[in-house]
Tab-separated table of N, CA and C in Angstrom:
chain	number	residue	atom	x	y	z
G	61	MET	N	-9.259	6.426	-3.105
G	61	MET	CA	-9.363	7.043	-4.075
G	61	MET	C	-10.129	6.811	-5.250
G	62	LEU	N	-10.742	8.080	-5.903
G	62	LEU	CA	-11.534	7.900	-7.084
G	62	LEU	C	-10.930	8.487	-8.084
G	63	LYS	N	-10.453	7.822	-9.347
G	63	LYS	CA	-9.737	8.009	-10.703
G	63	LYS	C	-10.830	7.830	-11.830
G	64	LEU	N	-11.286	9.006	-12.409
G	64	LEU	CA	-11.816	9.223	-13.830
G	64	LEU	C	-10.841	9.461	-14.960
G	65	SER	N	-10.803	9.165	-15.488
G	65	SER	CA	-9.591	9.068	-17.155
G	65	SER	C	-10.625	8.964	-18.196
G	66	ARG	N	-10.569	10.354	-18.930
G	66	ARG	CA	-11.157	10.570	-20.162
G	66	ARG	C	-12.947	9.926	-20.076
G	67	VAL	N	-13.940	9.947	-19.352
G	67	VAL	CA	-14.896	9.545	-18.823
G	67	VAL	C	-15.691	10.652	-19.848
G	68	SER	N	-16.615	9.982	-20.613
G	68	SER	CA	-17.984	10.556	-21.339
G	68	SER	C	-19.028	9.735	-21.175
G	69	LYS	N	-20.122	10.616	-21.264
G	69	LYS	CA	-21.277	9.837	-21.147
G	69	LYS	C	-22.519	10.394	-21.583
G	70	SER	N	-23.330	10.146	-22.316
G	70	SER	CA	-24.686	10.668	-23.273
G	70	SER	C	-25.826	10.286	-22.826
G	71	TYR	N	-26.972	10.878	-22.879
G	71	TYR	CA	-28.252	10.136	-22.886
G	71	TYR	C	-28.814	10.008	-23.947
G	72	GLU	N	-29.384	9.577	-24.829
G	72	GLU	CA	-30.202	9.353	-26.145
G	72	GLU	C	-29.465	10.065	-27.245
G	73	GLY	N	-28.036	10.169	-26.937
G	73	GLY	CA	-27.125	11.167	-27.606
G	73	GLY	C	-26.923	12.282	-28.133
G	74	VAL	N	-27.522	12.939	-26.611
G	74	VAL	CA	-27.199	14.381	-25.493
G	74	VAL	C	-25.979	14.113	-24.516
G	75	PRO	N	-24.978	14.556	-25.030
G	75	PRO	CA	-23.831	14.519	-24.458
G	75	PRO	C	-24.052	14.956	-22.956
G	76	VAL	N	-23.360	14.551	-21.720
G	76	VAL	CA	-23.725	15.008	-20.551
G	76	VAL	C	-22.425	15.116	-19.865
G	77	LEU	N	-21.728	14.507	-20.014
G	77	LEU	CA	-20.133	14.670	-19.190
G	77	LEU	C	-19.198	14.322	-20.617
G	78	ARG	N	-18.352	15.392	-21.093
G	78	ARG	CA	-17.474	15.247	-21.908
G	78	ARG	C	-15.565	15.139	-21.430
G	79	GLU	N	-15.019	13.740	-21.916
G	79	GLU	CA	-13.811	13.578	-21.576
G	79	GLU	C	-13.600	14.281	-20.199
G	80	ILE	N	-14.080	13.845	-18.995
G	80	ILE	CA	-13.726	14.338	-17.709
G	80	ILE	C	-12.373	13.806	-17.303
G	81	ASP	N	-11.537	14.098	-16.605
G	81	ASP	CA	-10.521	13.710	-15.994
G	81	ASP	C	-10.482	14.385	-14.661
G	82	LEU	N	-10.750	13.483	-13.585
G	82	LEU	CA	-11.232	13.555	-12.083
G	82	LEU	C	-9.968	13.002	-11.496
G	83	SER	N	-9.615	13.237	-9.982
G	83	SER	CA	-8.551	12.295	-9.312
G	83	SER	C	-8.767	13.234	-8.293
G	84	ILE	N	-9.379	12.148	-6.818
G	84	ILE	CA	-9.543	12.697	-5.455
G	84	ILE	C	-9.070	11.478	-4.565
G	85	PRO	N	-7.734	11.699	-4.190
G	85	PRO	CA	-7.162	10.710	-3.483
G	85	PRO	C	-7.670	10.730	-1.894
G	86	LYS	N	-7.307	9.496	-1.272
G	86	LYS	CA	-7.645	9.232	-0.143
G	86	LYS	C	-8.124	9.948	0.780
G	87	GLY	N	-9.180	9.753	1.639
G	87	GLY	CA	-9.132	10.788	2.371
G	87	GLY	C	-9.886	12.339	2.432
G	88	GLN	N	-9.610	12.606	0.965
G	88	GLN	CA	-9.734	14.266	0.842
G	88	GLN	C	-11.659	14.057	0.612
G	89	VAL	N	-12.111	15.589	1.402
G	89	VAL	CA	-13.385	15.557	1.067
G	89	VAL	C	-13.129	16.532	-0.294
G	90	THR	N	-14.596	16.263	-0.856
G	90	THR	CA	-14.689	17.061	-2.201
G	90	THR	C	-16.202	17.536	-2.277
G	91	VAL	N	-16.360	18.345	-2.666
G	91	VAL	CA	-17.677	18.868	-3.011
G	91	VAL	C	-18.032	19.051	-4.352
G	92	ILE	N	-19.130	18.483	-4.862
G	92	ILE	CA	-19.304	18.643	-7.025
G	92	ILE	C	-20.515	19.455	-6.313
G	93	ILE	N	-20.010	20.506	-7.243
G	93	ILE	CA	-21.232	21.968	-7.049
G	93	ILE	C	-21.796	22.367	-8.874
G	94	GLY	N	-22.855	22.539	-9.169
G	94	GLY	CA	-23.108	23.001	-10.495
G	94	GLY	C	-24.506	23.041	-10.770
G	95	ALA	N	-24.976	23.831	-11.811
G	95	ALA	CA	-26.613	23.914	-12.085
G	95	ALA	C	-27.114	22.650	-12.654
G	96	SER	N	-28.549	22.608	-12.077
G	96	SER	CA	-29.241	21.258	-12.573
G	96	SER	C	-28.688	21.319	-14.057
G	97	GLY	N	-28.406	19.956	-13.758
G	97	GLY	CA	-28.607	19.030	-15.710
G	97	GLY	C	-27.068	19.047	-15.907
G	98	CYS	N	-26.102	19.795	-15.184
G	98	CYS	CA	-24.575	19.962	-15.353
G	98	CYS	C	-23.783	18.394	-15.684
G	99	GLY	N	-24.612	17.344	-14.893
G	99	GLY	CA	-23.819	16.000	-14.636
G	99	GLY	C	-23.372	15.579	-13.721
G	100	LYS	N	-23.735	16.092	-12.667
G	100	LYS	CA	-23.236	15.951	-10.969
G	100	LYS	C	-23.951	14.109	-10.875
G	101	SER	N	-25.070	14.688	-11.024
G	101	SER	CA	-25.668	13.253	-10.710
G	101	SER	C	-25.407	11.656	-11.368
G	102	THR	N	-25.252	12.037	-12.869
G	102	THR	CA	-24.206	10.947	-13.830
G	102	THR	C	-22.758	10.767	-13.493
G	103	LEU	N	-22.089	11.900	-12.781
G	103	LEU	CA	-20.986	10.932	-12.099
G	103	LEU	C	-21.129	10.475	-10.780
G	104	ILE	N	-21.890	10.902	-10.142
G	104	ILE	CA	-22.192	9.709	-8.835
G	104	ILE	C	-22.898	8.741	-9.351
G	105	ARG	N	-23.237	8.567	-10.471
G	105	ARG	CA	-23.984	7.427	-10.760
G	105	ARG	C	-23.009	6.353	-11.688
G	106	LEU	N	-21.602	7.289	-12.256
G	106	LEU	CA	-21.040	6.375	-12.627
G	106	LEU	C	-19.566	5.690	-11.796
G	107	VAL	N	-19.492	6.231	-10.432
G	107	VAL	CA	-18.869	5.864	-9.487
G	107	VAL	C	-19.433	5.199	-8.630
G	108	ASN	N	-20.637	4.517	-8.588
G	108	ASN	CA	-21.467	3.835	-8.067
G	108	ASN	C	-22.003	2.296	-9.137
G	109	GLY	N	-21.463	2.631	-10.424
G	109	GLY	CA	-21.853	1.818	-11.117
G	109	GLY	C	-23.106	1.448	-11.560
G	110	LEU	N	-24.486	2.520	-11.330
G	110	LEU	CA	-25.389	2.574	-11.984
G	110	LEU	C	-25.285	2.598	-13.185
G	111	VAL	N	-24.793	3.440	-13.931
G	111	VAL	CA	-24.318	3.778	-15.192
G	111	VAL	C	-23.182	3.351	-15.557
G	112	ARG	N	-22.757	2.905	-16.865
G	112	ARG	CA	-21.325	2.581	-17.535
G	112	ARG	C	-20.912	4.151	-18.304
G	113	PRO	N	-19.663	4.525	-18.482
G	113	PRO	CA	-19.148	5.293	-19.402
G	113	PRO	C	-19.769	5.079	-20.372
G	114	ASP	N	-20.079	6.229	-21.855
G	114	ASP	CA	-19.729	5.810	-23.173
G	114	ASP	C	-18.209	5.236	-23.217
G	115	ARG	N	-17.683	6.192	-22.674
G	115	ARG	CA	-15.951	6.148	-23.298
G	115	ARG	C	-15.422	6.666	-21.991
G	116	GLY	N	-13.972	5.977	-21.736
G	116	GLY	CA	-12.919	6.460	-20.411
G	116	GLY	C	-13.008	5.581	-19.725
G	117	THR	N	-12.536	5.513	-18.467
G	117	THR	CA	-12.625	4.402	-17.464
G	117	THR	C	-12.640	5.675	-16.025
G	118	VAL	N	-13.372	4.663	-14.949
G	118	VAL	CA	-13.761	4.875	-13.518
G	118	VAL	C	-13.477	3.948	-12.685
G	119	GLU	N	-11.867	4.357	-11.938
G	119	GLU	CA	-11.620	3.506	-10.669
G	119	GLU	C	-11.548	3.973	-9.447
G	120	LEU	N	-12.228	3.203	-8.660
G	120	LEU	CA	-12.289	3.641	-7.537
G	120	LEU	C	-11.604	2.444	-5.981
G	121	MET	N	-10.950	3.195	-5.412
G	121	MET	CA	-10.170	2.212	-4.294
G	121	MET	C	-9.389	1.646	-5.042
G	122	GLY	N	-8.723	1.696	-6.069
G	122	GLY	CA	-7.776	0.841	-7.170
G	122	GLY	C	-8.226	-0.365	-7.661
G	123	MET	N	-9.670	-0.083	-8.053
G	123	MET	CA	-10.520	-1.356	-8.799
G	123	MET	C	-11.240	-0.248	-10.022
G	124	PRO	N	-10.731	-0.887	-11.261
G	124	PRO	CA	-12.177	-0.493	-12.093
G	124	PRO	C	-13.281	-0.453	-12.073
G	125	VAL	N	-14.304	0.293	-11.898
G	125	VAL	CA	-16.008	-0.020	-11.806
G	125	VAL	C	-16.367	-0.569	-12.690
G	126	THR	N	-16.169	-1.776	-13.023
G	126	THR	CA	-17.351	-2.670	-13.773
G	126	THR	C	-18.150	-3.665	-13.623
G	127	ALA	N	-18.840	-4.330	-14.461
G	127	ALA	CA	-20.005	-5.296	-13.929
G	127	ALA	C	-19.280	-6.261	-13.007
G	128	ALA	N	-17.983	-6.673	-12.917
G	128	ALA	CA	-17.542	-7.624	-12.469
G	128	ALA	C	-16.804	-7.175	-11.271
G	129	THR	N	-16.682	-5.960	-10.985
G	129	THR	CA	-16.072	-5.277	-9.536
G	129	THR	C	-17.231	-4.618	-9.091
G	130	VAL	N	-18.439	-4.333	-9.406
G	130	VAL	CA	-19.385	-3.096	-8.965
G	130	VAL	C	-19.853	-3.525	-7.188
G	131	LEU	N	-20.241	-4.967	-7.281
G	131	LEU	CA	-20.886	-5.609	-6.349
G	131	LEU	C	-20.071	-5.589	-4.997
G	132	ALA	N	-18.704	-5.415	-5.190
G	132	ALA	CA	-17.740	-5.529	-4.102
G	132	ALA	C	-17.507	-3.942	-4.213
G	133	LEU	N	-17.629	-3.117	-4.878
G	133	LEU	CA	-16.778	-2.110	-4.496
G	133	LEU	C	-18.276	-1.327	-3.821
G	134	ARG	N	-19.621	-1.556	-3.861
G	134	ARG	CA	-20.751	-0.910	-3.284
G	134	ARG	C	-20.768	-1.206	-1.991
G	135	ARG	N	-20.341	-2.552	-1.664
G	135	ARG	CA	-20.140	-3.119	-0.179
G	135	ARG	C	-19.519	-2.064	0.740
G	136	ARG	N	-18.579	-1.196	-0.055
G	136	ARG	CA	-17.320	-0.645	0.720
G	136	ARG	C	-17.838	0.803	0.402
G	137	MET	N	-19.242	1.098	0.048
G	137	MET	CA	-19.692	2.699	-0.241
G	137	MET	C	-20.920	2.935	0.502
G	138	GLY	N	-21.246	4.454	0.371
G	138	GLY	CA	-22.463	4.713	0.542
G	138	GLY	C	-23.103	5.796	-0.486
G	139	TYR	N	-24.640	6.011	-0.506
G	139	TYR	CA	-25.001	6.521	-1.552
G	139	TYR	C	-26.446	6.958	-0.952
G	140	VAL	N	-26.656	8.726	-0.785
G	140	VAL	CA	-27.515	9.306	-0.367
G	140	VAL	C	-28.250	10.131	-1.228
G	141	ILE	N	-29.648	9.512	-1.227
G	141	ILE	CA	-30.188	10.821	-2.855
G	141	ILE	C	-30.562	12.082	-1.701
G	142	GLN	N	-30.550	12.957	-2.422
G	142	GLN	CA	-31.018	14.432	-1.986
G	142	GLN	C	-32.344	14.279	-1.649
G	143	GLU	N	-33.428	13.946	-2.304
G	143	GLU	CA	-34.777	13.659	-1.768
G	143	GLU	C	-35.509	12.312	-2.154
G	144	GLY	N	-36.066	12.030	-1.274
G	144	GLY	CA	-36.649	10.802	-1.152
G	144	GLY	C	-36.860	10.179	-2.550
G	145	GLY	N	-36.972	8.528	-2.603
G	145	GLY	CA	-37.228	8.316	-3.918
G	145	GLY	C	-37.642	6.714	-3.892
G	146	LEU	N	-38.202	6.163	-5.043
G	146	LEU	CA	-38.806	5.039	-5.113
G	146	LEU	C	-37.893	4.290	-5.373
G	147	PHE	N	-37.617	2.700	-4.935
G	147	PHE	CA	-36.394	1.614	-4.825
G	147	PHE	C	-37.445	0.487	-5.537
G	148	PRO	N	-36.758	-0.341	-6.454
G	148	PRO	CA	-37.851	-1.066	-7.312
G	148	PRO	C	-37.923	-2.522	-6.424
G	149	HIS	N	-37.415	-2.824	-5.149
G	149	HIS	CA	-37.627	-3.238	-4.149
G	149	HIS	C	-38.516	-3.554	-3.064
G	150	LEU	N	-38.761	-2.310	-2.823
G	150	LEU	CA	-39.730	-1.769	-1.503
G	150	LEU	C	-41.516	-1.977	-2.408
G	151	THR	N	-42.497	-2.020	-1.493
G	151	THR	CA	-43.663	-2.470	-1.607
G	151	THR	C	-44.042	-0.990	-1.273
G	152	ALA	N	-45.239	-1.154	-1.410
G	152	ALA	CA	-45.459	0.885	-0.923
G	152	ALA	C	-45.912	0.842	0.567
G	153	PRO	N	-45.813	-0.521	1.268
G	153	PRO	CA	-45.819	-0.085	2.877
G	153	PRO	C	-44.444	0.201	3.309
G	154	GLY	N	-43.850	-0.633	2.686
G	154	GLY	CA	-42.250	-0.365	3.233
G	154	GLY	C	-41.508	0.669	2.794
G	155	PHE	N	-42.385	1.307	1.620
G	155	PHE	CA	-41.527	2.645	0.985
G	155	PHE	C	-42.339	3.680	2.342
G	156	TYR	N	-43.359	3.328	2.489
G	156	TYR	CA	-44.352	4.308	3.850
G	156	TYR	C	-43.428	4.398	4.937
G	157	LYS	N	-42.896	3.484	5.376
G	157	LYS	CA	-41.758	3.329	6.584
G	157	LYS	C	-40.932	3.868	6.323
G	158	THR	N	-40.234	4.553	5.652
G	158	THR	CA	-38.875	5.248	5.142
G	158	THR	C	-39.287	6.552	5.340
G	159	ARG	N	-40.557	6.876	5.042
G	159	ARG	CA	-40.865	8.495	5.248
G	159	ARG	C	-40.985	8.726	6.433
G	160	PRO	N	-40.675	10.233	6.925
G	160	PRO	CA	-41.119	10.363	8.562
G	160	PRO	C	-42.439	10.702	8.570
G	161	SER	N	-43.008	10.529	9.896
G	161	SER	CA	-44.539	10.764	9.929
G	161	SER	C	-44.514	12.090	10.256
G	162	ARG	N	-46.035	13.135	10.526
G	162	ARG	CA	-46.201	14.411	11.242
G	162	ARG	C	-45.872	14.347	12.482
G	163	TRP	N	-46.256	12.982	13.065
G	163	TRP	CA	-46.094	12.799	14.688
G	163	TRP	C	-44.753	12.383	15.239
G	164	SER	N	-44.078	12.148	13.982
G	164	SER	CA	-42.499	11.614	14.535
G	164	SER	C	-41.344	12.608	14.906
G	165	ARG	N	-40.788	12.725	15.801
G	165	ARG	CA	-39.489	13.553	16.431
G	165	ARG	C	-38.365	13.681	15.306
G	166	PRO	N	-38.216	14.836	14.963
G	166	PRO	CA	-36.922	14.858	14.228
G	166	PRO	C	-35.637	14.031	14.398
G	167	THR	N	-34.924	13.219	13.611
G	167	THR	CA	-33.686	12.659	13.649
G	167	THR	C	-32.697	13.347	12.796
G	168	PRO	N	-31.410	13.282	13.593
G	168	PRO	CA	-30.246	13.994	12.870
G	168	PRO	C	-30.413	13.668	11.187
G	169	THR	N	-30.913	12.523	10.453
G	169	THR	CA	-31.093	11.830	9.483
G	169	THR	C	-31.972	12.931	8.344
G	170	SER	N	-33.385	13.669	9.427
G	170	SER	CA	-34.744	13.759	9.029
G	170	SER	C	-34.598	15.531	8.727
G	171	ILE	N	-33.156	16.146	9.704
G	171	ILE	CA	-33.261	17.506	9.425
G	171	ILE	C	-32.754	18.121	8.195
G	172	PRO	N	-32.998	19.136	7.827
G	172	PRO	CA	-32.315	19.470	6.213
G	172	PRO	C	-30.692	19.916	6.399
G	173	TRP	N	-30.108	19.733	5.794
G	173	TRP	CA	-28.281	20.145	5.787
G	173	TRP	C	-28.438	21.467	6.337
G	174	TRP	N	-29.139	22.698	6.313
G	174	TRP	CA	-28.921	23.802	6.255
G	174	TRP	C	-28.979	24.267	7.849
G	175	ARG	N	-30.062	23.166	8.628
G	175	ARG	CA	-30.216	23.062	9.811
G	175	ARG	C	-29.113	22.808	10.351
G	176	CYS	N	-28.266	21.927	10.274
G	176	CYS	CA	-26.854	21.138	10.736
G	176	CYS	C	-25.418	22.453	10.305
G	177	SER	N	-25.622	22.673	9.978
G	177	SER	CA	-24.599	23.727	9.096
G	177	SER	C	-23.467	24.005	9.894
G	178	SER	N	-23.893	24.154	11.232
G	178	SER	CA	-22.857	24.761	12.335
G	178	SER	C	-21.923	23.422	12.664
G	179	ALA	N	-22.704	22.053	12.507
G	179	ALA	CA	-21.665	20.437	12.612
G	179	ALA	C	-20.915	20.578	11.364
G	180	THR	N	-21.457	21.081	10.315
G	180	THR	CA	-20.755	20.371	8.951
G	180	THR	C	-20.011	21.820	8.721
G	181	GLY	N	-20.144	22.578	8.873
G	181	GLY	CA	-18.955	23.758	8.335
G	181	GLY	C	-19.933	24.344	6.712
G	182	LEU	N	-20.838	23.664	6.711
G	182	LEU	CA	-21.717	24.136	5.538
G	182	LEU	C	-22.558	25.542	5.885
G	183	ARG	N	-22.516	26.428	4.835
G	183	ARG	CA	-23.018	27.201	4.966
G	183	ARG	C	-24.361	27.597	3.708
G	184	ARG	N	-25.054	28.044	3.835
G	184	ARG	CA	-26.173	27.867	2.576
G	184	ARG	C	-25.912	29.523	1.812
G	185	ASN	N	-25.864	29.643	0.555
G	185	ASN	CA	-25.208	30.712	-0.280
G	185	ASN	C	-26.981	31.589	-0.124
G	186	PRO	N	-26.959	32.858	0.374
G	186	PRO	CA	-27.730	33.983	0.092
G	186	PRO	C	-28.754	33.756	-1.460
């Protein structure tokens, strides 16, 4: 279960999320959709402990997401970024290995979601 109670987050004084209440029961599939800059990524970053809320509480699987619990919680979750990104622990050759080459065959994880939509039930908006 995921629960946010009166969560607010701002960056450099600019509010991104204001007093958000959200409860998602275990096993429920939820899609978060919104315009660029509306706070979707911030919400996910709050859940996985990459950022801390300015106010309010975040709970995941019955545990508060805090500095003391975040490592244990991260061992039980996955996080997939939309586009390739750099990770501070990767060297240049290590990062290069994560990118598909032009000679490699597509794998299920390298095919854009809209090409897999029949398997997922997702549809691209016209």
